[in-house]
Short mmCIF file of C-alpha atoms in Angstrom, two decimals:
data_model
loop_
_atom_site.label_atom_id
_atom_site.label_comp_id
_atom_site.label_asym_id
_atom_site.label_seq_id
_atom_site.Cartn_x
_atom_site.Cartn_y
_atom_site.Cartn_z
CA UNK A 1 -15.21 8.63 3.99
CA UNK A 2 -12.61 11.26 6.07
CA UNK A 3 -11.16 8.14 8.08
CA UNK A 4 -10.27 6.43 4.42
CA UNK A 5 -9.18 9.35 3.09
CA UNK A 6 -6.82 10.50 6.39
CA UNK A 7 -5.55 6.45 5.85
CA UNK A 8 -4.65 6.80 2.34
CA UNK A 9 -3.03 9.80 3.13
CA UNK A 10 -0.98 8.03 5.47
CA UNK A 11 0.03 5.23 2.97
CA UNK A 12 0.93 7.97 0.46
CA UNK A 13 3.59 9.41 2.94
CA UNK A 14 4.78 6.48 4.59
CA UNK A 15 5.42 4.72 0.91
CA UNK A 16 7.16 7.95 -0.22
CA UNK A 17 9.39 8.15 2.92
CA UNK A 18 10.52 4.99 3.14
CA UNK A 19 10.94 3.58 -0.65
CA UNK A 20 12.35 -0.10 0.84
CA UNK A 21 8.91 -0.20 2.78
CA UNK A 22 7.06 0.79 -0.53
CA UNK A 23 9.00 -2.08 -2.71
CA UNK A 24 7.96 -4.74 -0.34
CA UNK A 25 4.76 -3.11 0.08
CA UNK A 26 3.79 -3.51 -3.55
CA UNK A 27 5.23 -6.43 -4.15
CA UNK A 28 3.04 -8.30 -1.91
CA UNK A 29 0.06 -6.54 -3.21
CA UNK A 30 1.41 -7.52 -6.88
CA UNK A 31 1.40 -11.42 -5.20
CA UNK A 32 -1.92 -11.55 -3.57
CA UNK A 33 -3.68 -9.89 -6.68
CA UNK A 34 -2.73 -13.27 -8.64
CA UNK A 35 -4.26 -15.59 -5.59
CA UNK A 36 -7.80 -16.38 -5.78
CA UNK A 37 -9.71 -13.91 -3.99
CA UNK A 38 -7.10 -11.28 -4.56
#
């Protein structure tokens, strides 16, 4: 569970440092939540 939470720690400051990365970012997820699957 440490190794998930260092990664989503690492998200969390890489989407608040680079806010054109973090648009993109969840826009995609917002796109593959609607395919089947997602």
């Amino acid at each position: 569970m440490a190794k998930a939470r260092l990664h989503d720690d690492a998200m969390v400051q890489l989407l608040r440092e680079n806010p054109e990365f973090a648009q993109n970012y969840l826009h995609q997820a917002f796109i593959d939540m609607d395919e089947e699957g997602g």
